[in-house]
XYZ file of C-alpha atoms in Angstrom:
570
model
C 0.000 0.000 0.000
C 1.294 3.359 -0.797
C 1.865 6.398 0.891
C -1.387 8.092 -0.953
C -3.259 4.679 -0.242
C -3.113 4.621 2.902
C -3.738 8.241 3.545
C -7.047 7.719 1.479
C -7.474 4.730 3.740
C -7.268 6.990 6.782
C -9.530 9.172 5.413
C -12.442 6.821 4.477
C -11.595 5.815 8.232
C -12.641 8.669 9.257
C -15.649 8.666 7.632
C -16.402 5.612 8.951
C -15.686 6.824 12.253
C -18.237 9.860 11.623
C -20.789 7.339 10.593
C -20.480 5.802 13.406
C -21.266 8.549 15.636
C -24.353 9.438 13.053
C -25.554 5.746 14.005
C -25.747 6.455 17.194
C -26.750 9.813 17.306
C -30.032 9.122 15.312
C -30.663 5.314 16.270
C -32.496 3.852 19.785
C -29.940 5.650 21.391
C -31.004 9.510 20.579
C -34.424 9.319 20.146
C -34.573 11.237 16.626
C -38.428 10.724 15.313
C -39.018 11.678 11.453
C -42.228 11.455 9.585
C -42.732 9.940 6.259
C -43.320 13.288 4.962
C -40.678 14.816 6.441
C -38.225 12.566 5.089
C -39.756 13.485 1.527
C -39.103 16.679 2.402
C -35.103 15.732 2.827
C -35.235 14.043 -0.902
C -36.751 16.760 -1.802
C -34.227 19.037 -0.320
C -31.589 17.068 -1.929
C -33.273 17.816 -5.542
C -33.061 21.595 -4.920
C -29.336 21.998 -3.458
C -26.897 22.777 -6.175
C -24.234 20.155 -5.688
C -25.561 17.570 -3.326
C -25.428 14.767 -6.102
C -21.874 15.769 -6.613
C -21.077 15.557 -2.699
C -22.882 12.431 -2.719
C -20.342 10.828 -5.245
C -17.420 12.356 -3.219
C -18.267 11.321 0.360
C -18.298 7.463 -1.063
C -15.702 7.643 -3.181
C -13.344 9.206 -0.323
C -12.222 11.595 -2.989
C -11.878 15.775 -2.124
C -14.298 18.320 -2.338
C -13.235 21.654 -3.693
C -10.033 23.537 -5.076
C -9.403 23.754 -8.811
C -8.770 19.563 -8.889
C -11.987 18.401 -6.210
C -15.669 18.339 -6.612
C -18.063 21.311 -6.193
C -15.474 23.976 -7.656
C -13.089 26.785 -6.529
C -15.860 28.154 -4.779
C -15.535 25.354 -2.214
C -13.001 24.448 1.077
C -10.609 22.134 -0.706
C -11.365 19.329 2.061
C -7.697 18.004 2.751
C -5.736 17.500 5.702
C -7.175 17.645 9.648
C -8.528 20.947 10.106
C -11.082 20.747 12.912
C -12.389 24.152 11.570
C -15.422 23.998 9.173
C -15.766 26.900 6.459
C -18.707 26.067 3.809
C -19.207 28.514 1.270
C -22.349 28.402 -0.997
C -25.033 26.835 1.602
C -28.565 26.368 0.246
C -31.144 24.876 2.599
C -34.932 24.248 1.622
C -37.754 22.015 3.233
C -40.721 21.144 1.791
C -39.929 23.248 -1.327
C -39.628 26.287 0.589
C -36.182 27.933 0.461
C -34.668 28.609 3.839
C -30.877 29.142 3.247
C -29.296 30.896 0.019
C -25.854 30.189 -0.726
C -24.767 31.720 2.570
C -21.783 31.057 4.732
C -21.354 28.598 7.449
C -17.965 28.997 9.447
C -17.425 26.816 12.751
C -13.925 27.144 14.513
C -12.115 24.672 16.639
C -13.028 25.359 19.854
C -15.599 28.286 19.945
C -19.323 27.572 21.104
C -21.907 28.726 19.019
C -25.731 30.047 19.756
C -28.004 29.023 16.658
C -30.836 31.833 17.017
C -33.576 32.715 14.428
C -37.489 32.840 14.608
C -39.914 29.517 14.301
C -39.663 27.983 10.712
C -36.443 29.772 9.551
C -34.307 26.552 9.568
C -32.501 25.766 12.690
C -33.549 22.655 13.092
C -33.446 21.261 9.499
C -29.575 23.018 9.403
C -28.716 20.988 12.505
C -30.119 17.672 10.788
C -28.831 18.319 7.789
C -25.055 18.571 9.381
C -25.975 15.203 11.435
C -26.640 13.234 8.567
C -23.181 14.335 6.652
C -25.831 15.781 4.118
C -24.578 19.087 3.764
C -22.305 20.150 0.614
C -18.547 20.929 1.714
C -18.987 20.075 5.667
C -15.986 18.074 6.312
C -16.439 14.427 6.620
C -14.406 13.575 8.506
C -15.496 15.061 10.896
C -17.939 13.575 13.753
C -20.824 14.953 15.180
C -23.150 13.983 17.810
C -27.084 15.413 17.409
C -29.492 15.732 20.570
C -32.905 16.186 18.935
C -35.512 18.346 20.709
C -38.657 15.344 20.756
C -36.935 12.389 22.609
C -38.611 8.806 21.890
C -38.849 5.951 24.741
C -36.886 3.365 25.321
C -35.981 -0.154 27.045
C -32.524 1.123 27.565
C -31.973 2.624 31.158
C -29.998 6.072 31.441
C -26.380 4.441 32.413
C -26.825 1.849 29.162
C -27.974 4.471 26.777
C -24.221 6.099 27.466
C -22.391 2.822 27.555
C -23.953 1.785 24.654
C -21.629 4.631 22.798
C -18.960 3.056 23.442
C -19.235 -0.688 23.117
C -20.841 -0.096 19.746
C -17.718 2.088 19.076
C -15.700 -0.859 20.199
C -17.367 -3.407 18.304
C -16.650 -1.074 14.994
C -12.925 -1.091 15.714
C -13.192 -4.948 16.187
C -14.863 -5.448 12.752
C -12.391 -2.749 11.119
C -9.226 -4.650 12.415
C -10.617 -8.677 11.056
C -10.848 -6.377 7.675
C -7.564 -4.818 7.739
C -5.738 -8.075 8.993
C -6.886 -9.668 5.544
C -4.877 -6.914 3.781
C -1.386 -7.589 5.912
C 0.180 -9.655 3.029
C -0.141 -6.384 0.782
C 1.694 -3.415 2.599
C 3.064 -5.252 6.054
C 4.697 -2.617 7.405
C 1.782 0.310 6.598
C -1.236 -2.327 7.251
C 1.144 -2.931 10.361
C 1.002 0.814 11.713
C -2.049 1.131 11.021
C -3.557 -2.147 13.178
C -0.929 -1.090 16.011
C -3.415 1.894 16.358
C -6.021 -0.170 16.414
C -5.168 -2.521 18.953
C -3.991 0.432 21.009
C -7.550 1.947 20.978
C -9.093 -1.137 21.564
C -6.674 -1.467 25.009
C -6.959 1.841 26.279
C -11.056 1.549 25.958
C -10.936 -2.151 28.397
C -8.812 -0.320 30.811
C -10.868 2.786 31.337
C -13.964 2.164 33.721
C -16.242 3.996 31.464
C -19.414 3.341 34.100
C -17.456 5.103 36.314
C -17.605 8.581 33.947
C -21.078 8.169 32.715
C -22.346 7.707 36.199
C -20.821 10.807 36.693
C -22.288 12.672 34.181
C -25.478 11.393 34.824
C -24.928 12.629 38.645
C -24.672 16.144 37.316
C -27.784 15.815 35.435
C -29.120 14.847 38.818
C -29.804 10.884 38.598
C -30.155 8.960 41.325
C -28.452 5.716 41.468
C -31.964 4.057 41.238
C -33.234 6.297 38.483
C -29.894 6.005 36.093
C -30.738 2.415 36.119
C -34.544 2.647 35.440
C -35.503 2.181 31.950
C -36.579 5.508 29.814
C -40.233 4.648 29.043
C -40.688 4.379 32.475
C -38.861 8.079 32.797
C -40.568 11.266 32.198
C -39.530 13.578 29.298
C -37.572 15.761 31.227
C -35.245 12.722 32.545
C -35.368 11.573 28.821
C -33.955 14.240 27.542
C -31.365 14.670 30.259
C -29.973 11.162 29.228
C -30.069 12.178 25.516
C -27.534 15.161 26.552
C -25.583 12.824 28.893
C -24.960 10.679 25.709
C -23.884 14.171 24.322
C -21.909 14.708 26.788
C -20.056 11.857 26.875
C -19.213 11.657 22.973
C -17.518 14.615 23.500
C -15.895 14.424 26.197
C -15.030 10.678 25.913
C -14.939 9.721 22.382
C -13.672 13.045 20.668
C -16.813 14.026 18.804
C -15.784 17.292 17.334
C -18.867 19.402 17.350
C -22.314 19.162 19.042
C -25.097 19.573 17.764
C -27.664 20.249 20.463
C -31.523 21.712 19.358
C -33.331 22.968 22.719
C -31.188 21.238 25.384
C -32.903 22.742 28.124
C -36.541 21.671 26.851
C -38.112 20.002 29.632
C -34.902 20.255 32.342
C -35.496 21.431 35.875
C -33.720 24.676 36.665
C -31.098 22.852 38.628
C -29.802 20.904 35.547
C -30.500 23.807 33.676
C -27.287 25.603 35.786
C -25.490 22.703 36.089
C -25.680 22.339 32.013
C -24.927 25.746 32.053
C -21.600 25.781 33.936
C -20.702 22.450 32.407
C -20.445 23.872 28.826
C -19.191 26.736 29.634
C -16.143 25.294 31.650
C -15.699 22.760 28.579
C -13.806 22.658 25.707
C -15.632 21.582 23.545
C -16.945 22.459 20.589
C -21.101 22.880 19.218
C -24.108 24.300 18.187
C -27.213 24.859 20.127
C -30.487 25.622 19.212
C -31.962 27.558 22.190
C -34.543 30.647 22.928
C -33.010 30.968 26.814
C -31.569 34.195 26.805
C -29.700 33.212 30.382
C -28.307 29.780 28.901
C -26.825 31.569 25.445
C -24.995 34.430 27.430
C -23.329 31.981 30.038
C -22.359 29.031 27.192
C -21.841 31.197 23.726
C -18.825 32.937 22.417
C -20.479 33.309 19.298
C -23.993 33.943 17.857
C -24.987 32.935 14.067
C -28.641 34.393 13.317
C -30.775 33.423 10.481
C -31.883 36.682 8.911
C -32.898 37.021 5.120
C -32.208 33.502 4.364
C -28.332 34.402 5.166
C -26.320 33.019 8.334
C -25.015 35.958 10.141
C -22.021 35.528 12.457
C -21.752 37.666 15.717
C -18.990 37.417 17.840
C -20.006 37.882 21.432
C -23.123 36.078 23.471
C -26.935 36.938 23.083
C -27.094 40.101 25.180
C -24.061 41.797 23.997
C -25.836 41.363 19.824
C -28.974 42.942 21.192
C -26.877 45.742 22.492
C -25.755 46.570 18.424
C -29.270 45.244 17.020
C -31.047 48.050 19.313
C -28.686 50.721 18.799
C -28.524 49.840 15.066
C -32.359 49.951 14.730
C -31.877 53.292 16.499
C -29.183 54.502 14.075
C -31.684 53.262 11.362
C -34.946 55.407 12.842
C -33.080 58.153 13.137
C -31.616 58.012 9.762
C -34.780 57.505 8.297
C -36.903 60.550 10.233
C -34.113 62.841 8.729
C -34.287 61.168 5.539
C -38.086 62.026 5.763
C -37.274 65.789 7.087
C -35.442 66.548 4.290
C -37.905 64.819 1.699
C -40.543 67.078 3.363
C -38.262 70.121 2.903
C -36.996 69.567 -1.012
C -40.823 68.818 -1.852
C -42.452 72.052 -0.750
C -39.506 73.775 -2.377
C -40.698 71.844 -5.480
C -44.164 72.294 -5.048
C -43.738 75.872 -4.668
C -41.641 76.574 -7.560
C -44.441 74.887 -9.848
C -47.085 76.669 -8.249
C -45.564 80.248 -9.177
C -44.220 78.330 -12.545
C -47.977 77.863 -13.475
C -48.737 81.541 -12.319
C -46.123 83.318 -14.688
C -44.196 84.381 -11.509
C -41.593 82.068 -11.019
C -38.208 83.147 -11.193
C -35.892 81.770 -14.391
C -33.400 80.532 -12.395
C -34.767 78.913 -9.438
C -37.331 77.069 -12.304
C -34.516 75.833 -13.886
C -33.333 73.963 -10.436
C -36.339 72.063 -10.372
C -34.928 69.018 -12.757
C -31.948 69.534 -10.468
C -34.413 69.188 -7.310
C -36.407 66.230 -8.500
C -33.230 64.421 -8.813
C -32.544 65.110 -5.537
C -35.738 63.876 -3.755
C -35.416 61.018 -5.615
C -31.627 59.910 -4.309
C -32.567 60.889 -0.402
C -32.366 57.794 1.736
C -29.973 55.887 -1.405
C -25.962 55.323 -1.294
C -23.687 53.749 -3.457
C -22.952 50.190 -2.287
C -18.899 51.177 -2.485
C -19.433 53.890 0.010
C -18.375 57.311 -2.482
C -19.582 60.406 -3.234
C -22.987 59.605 -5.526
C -23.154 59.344 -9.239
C -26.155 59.673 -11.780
C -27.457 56.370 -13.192
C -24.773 54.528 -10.065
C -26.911 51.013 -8.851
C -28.149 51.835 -4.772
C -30.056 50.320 -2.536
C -33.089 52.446 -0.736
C -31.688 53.205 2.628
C -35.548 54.223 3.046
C -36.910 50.863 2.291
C -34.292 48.551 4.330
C -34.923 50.451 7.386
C -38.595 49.736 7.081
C -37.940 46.408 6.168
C -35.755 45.700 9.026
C -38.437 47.526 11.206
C -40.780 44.852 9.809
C -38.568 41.799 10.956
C -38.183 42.467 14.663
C -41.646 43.183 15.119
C -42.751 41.474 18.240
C -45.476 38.520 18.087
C -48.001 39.495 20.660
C -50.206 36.430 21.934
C -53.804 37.702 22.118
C -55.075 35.463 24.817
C -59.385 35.797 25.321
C -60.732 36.739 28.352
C -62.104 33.687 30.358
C -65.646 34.399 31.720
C -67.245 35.225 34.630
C -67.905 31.704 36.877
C -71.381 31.435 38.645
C -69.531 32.193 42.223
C -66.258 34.086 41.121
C -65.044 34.193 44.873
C -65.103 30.455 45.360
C -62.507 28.517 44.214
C -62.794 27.152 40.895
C -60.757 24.144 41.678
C -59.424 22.585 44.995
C -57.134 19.762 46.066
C -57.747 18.624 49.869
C -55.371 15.635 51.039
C -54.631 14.389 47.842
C -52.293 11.138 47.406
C -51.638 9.367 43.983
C -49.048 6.392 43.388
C -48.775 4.996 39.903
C -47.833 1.415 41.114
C -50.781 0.639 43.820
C -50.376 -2.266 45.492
C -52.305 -5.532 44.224
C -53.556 -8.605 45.793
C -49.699 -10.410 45.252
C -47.847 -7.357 47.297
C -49.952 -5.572 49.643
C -47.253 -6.003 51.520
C -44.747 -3.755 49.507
C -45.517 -0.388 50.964
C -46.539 2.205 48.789
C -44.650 5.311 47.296
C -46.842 8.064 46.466
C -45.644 10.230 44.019
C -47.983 13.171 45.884
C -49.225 13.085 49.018
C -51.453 15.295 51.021
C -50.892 17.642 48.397
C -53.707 20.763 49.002
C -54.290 23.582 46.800
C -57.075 26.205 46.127
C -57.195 28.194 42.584
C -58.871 31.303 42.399
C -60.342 33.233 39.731
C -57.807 35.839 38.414
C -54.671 33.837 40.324
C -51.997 32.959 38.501
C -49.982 29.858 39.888
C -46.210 28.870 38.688
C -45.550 24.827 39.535
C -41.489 24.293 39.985
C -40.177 21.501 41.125
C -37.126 19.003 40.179
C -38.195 16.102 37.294
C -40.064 13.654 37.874
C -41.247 15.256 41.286
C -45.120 15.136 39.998
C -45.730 18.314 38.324
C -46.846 16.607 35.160
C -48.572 14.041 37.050
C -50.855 17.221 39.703
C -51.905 18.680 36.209
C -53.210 15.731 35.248
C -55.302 15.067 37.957
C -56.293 18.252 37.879
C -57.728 17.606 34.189
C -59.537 14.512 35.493
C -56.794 12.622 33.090
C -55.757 10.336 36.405
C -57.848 9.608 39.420
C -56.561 10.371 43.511
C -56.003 7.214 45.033
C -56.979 9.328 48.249
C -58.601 13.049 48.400
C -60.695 15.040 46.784
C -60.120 17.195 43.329
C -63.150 19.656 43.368
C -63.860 21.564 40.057
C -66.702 24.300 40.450
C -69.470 24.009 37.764
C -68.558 25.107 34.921
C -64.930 25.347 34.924
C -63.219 24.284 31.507
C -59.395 23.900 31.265
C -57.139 24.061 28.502
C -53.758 21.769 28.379
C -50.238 22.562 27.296
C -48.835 19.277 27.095
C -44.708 19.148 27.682
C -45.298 16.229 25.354
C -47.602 17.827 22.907
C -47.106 16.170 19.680
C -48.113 12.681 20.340
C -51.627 14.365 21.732
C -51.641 15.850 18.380
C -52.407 14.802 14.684
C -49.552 15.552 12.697
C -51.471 15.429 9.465
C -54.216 18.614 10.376
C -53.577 22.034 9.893
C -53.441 24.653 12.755
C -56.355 25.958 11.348
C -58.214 22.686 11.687
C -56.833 22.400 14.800
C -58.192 25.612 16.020
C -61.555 24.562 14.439
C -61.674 21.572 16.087
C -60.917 23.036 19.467
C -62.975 25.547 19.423
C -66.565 24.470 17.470
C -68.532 26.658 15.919
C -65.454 29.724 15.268
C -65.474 31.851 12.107
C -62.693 31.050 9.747
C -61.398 34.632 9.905
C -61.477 35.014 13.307
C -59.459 31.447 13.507
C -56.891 33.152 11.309
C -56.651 35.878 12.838
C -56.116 34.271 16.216
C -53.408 31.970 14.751
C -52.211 35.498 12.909
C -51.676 36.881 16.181
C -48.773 33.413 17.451
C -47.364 34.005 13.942
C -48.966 31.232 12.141
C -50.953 33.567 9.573
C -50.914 33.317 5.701
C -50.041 30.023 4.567
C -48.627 28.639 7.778
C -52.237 28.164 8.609
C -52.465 25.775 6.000
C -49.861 23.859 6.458
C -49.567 20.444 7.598
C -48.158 19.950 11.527
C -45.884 18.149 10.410
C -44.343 20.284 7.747
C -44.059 22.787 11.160
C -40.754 23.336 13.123
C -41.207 22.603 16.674
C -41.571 26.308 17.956
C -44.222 26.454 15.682
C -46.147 23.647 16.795
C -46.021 24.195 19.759
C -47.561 28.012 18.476
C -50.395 25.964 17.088
């Protein structure tokens, strides 16, 4: 084997290696659920991006992507050598034929940790995906990833398996590489020999190291009991569900040597004290990701860097959260201010105009001043334009209304405002309209077999009176019955002692932390809405979803075909 060979070998390696961590990322293990249609949408995605066929055809034939010699053109990163940084030129994103990214710029250093912000529906999701599934055009591949999805799926696999499960699959990879490379020793002994030394090194150092040992660890953080990391996920709730799934995260990194996360609302359904534990953890680390999150708190403390989806472009801050709203406020200041002058002066040069033409049109006018007006027209028409280069203005010079991107920009942060109706009046608003009194509820009651085994309530002697008007925030650490009190209160589970008292007439409406499998992925919000609320005018259903930022076609649009943020909008 030559030289060349057995780089390319190494290479393809490493693409294995990548695959690898893909496997696991998206298998049992993290939980990733896709629909049928949006998988269609992903073919279809592949259809619309410029040179996906081409990267296709280079990822399995180990060849290299960019530079005058490799696939996808000059335009690209020539993909040689190690670089743990990732610069793509030329990304184009779509779902479900809509266009979300236009050959923009994606640039991810060794290293820095990056805050993935951007409204509902721009792409954030599908980007992270996309990256997961060494689908996108030019991202290197060798280079691994690991993916925590938002919606986390059950499983028979308890907490502490789900992370050792990394790495005996790992393992078992190596194992099935080395029988493969052993039948090529009689070709290049001394390379094939190198090579299977680093092998069988691997393969040592993993038996020595007491892996249960870190992951327990890790799991600690996240707050697992020994008893609960050992308990198997369906029997978890979503909050301890997804703390495994960024345990797993977690430990790829800091274990394995996954080069980036890839993390899409990690704090969805943690309890604040993971949440800061999280928090510190990432920011302490070295390590390198992406993460999808709306937590203003959680992106200053972990980010370095901010990319924001705007105009179908990636846009890279440097900085965290707080310190980009600092320039986006004083910018859209700059902008307002720029534009009432703009307007000012508009104002002024048109009543000079209008003036001249009035005396023009009564014989007064003087010659000289009428002969400005051409000059003055002109004028009113360039206020608010610049040249794109920055110099002093010339006639018939290509600009850009300075006018109409402030408005536009204007347009864009526009806040969504939630238009919530007003509940009405109960038959006796000063009595409570629901009460708890010595409530107890267990999951597991005891049957006939173990009424000896004595019973572990999840609540008990839990009261609680809910007024009209009172507004009532339920914390509490996962799994600790927060979930489970709602439910009763919805008449979803029954006390096993105590009373749940709802006054007549009392209706409730239910937020689900699990909302998609209460939901049919196939209806519309608008048929949602319908549903939920019989006998509602279309219009006034639009205009309600209008109001969470679901209006025009949105409406229309399958659940399914939805980002997360936006069904949970709908």
């Amino acid at each position: 084997m030559t030289k060349h060979e057995r780089k390319m070998a190494k290479r393809r390696q490493k693409v294995a290696d990548q695959a690898i961590s893909f496997n696991l990322s998206h298998g049992t293990a993290s939980n990733m659920k896709e629909t049928d249609l949006q998988k269609e949408a992903d073919e279809d995605l592949d259809s619309l991006d410029m040179y996906s066929s081409q990267w296709q055809d280079t990822i399995a034939s180990g060849g290299i992507w960019g530079g005058r010699k490799g696939f996808g053109g000059r335009g690209w990163m020539r993909m040689v050598g190690d670089s743990k940084n990732v610069n793509v030129y030329n990304v184009t994103l779509a779902f479900s034929g809509r266009q979300l990214l236009e050959e923009s710029h994606l640039q991810i250093l060794h290293g820095r940790k990056y805050g993935l912000i951007g409204q509902n529906g721009v792409g954030k999701s599908t980007l992270l995906r996309r990256i997961a599934r060494g689908a996108l055009p030019g991202f290197p591949p060798y280079l691994s990833t690991f993916y925590v999805h938002q919606e986390i799926e059950l499983s028979d696999l308890s907490a502490l398996e789900s992370l050792l499960r990394i790495i005996t699959v790992k393992k078992e990879n190596i194992e099935k590489r080395i029988s493969e490379v052993e039948g090529m020793l009689d070709e290049d002994p001394e390379g094939i020999s190198a090579v299977l030394s680093e092998m069988y090194e691997e393969v040592d150092v993993m038996e020595r190291t007491s892996y249960d040992k870190i992951c327990a660890r890790i799991l600690r953080g996240l707050g697992f009991s020994k008893t609960r990391m050992r308990t198997p996920l369906r029997e978890l709730s979503g909050g301890w569900r997804m703390k495994t799934a960024i345990g797993e995260a977690l430990f790829s990194g800091e274990q394995m040597g996954v080069d980036i996360l890839l993390l899409d609302e990690p704090t969805n359904h943690l309890d604040m004290p993971s949440t800061l534990w999280l928090m510190n953890y990432l920011a302490e680390s070295d390590l390198t990701f992406l993460v999808v999150s709306h937590d203003r708190a959680f992106l200053d403390a972990v980010c370095t860097d901010i990319i924001q989806f705007e105009d179908k472009r990636l846009k890279k801050h440097p900085g965290d959260f707080s310190s980009l709203m600092h320039k986006l406020q004083d910018r859209s200041a700059f902008e307002a201010n720029q534009m009432e002058a703009n307007l000012r002066q508009q104002k002024h040069i048109q009543s000079h105009i209008d003036r001249q033409q009035k005396l023009a049109a009564e014989g007064k006018g003087d010659d000289k001043k009428l002969s400005q007006l051409s000059s003055s027209k002109k004028k009113l028409d360039r206020i608010g334009k610049h040249r794109q280069d920055g110099k002093k203005w010339h006639l018939f010079t290509k600009a850009g209304s300075m006018r109409g991107e402030v408005v536009e920009s204007l347009k864009r942060n526009v806040l969504v405002h939630f238009e919530l109706p007003t509940p009405t009046l109960v038959k006796h608003p000063f009595n409570p309209l629901v009460s708890l009194e010595n409530v107890c509820f267990a999951y597991d009651m005891p049957s006939a077999d173990t009424l000896d085994t004595p019973l572990r309530p999840i609540l008990c002697n839990v009261n609680l009176t809910l007024r009209q008007g009172v507004c009532v925030g339920l914390v509490g650490p996962n799994g600790s019955g927060k979930t489970t009190l709602l439910r009763l209160l919805l008449g979803e589970l029954k006390a096993n002692y105590g009373a749940v008292t709802l006054q007549t007439g009392v209706t409730m409406s239910y937020f689900s932390q699990v909302f998609v499998d209460r939901l049919n992925l196939n209806d519309t919000p608008l048929k949602l809405l319908c549903e939920t609320a019989p006998g509602i005018a279309e219009l006034e259903a639009r205009k309600h979803l209008g109001s969470f930022g679901l209006g025009g076609n949105l409406a229309l649009q399958p659940l399914q075909l939805l980002s997360g943020g936006q069904i949970g909008r709908a």
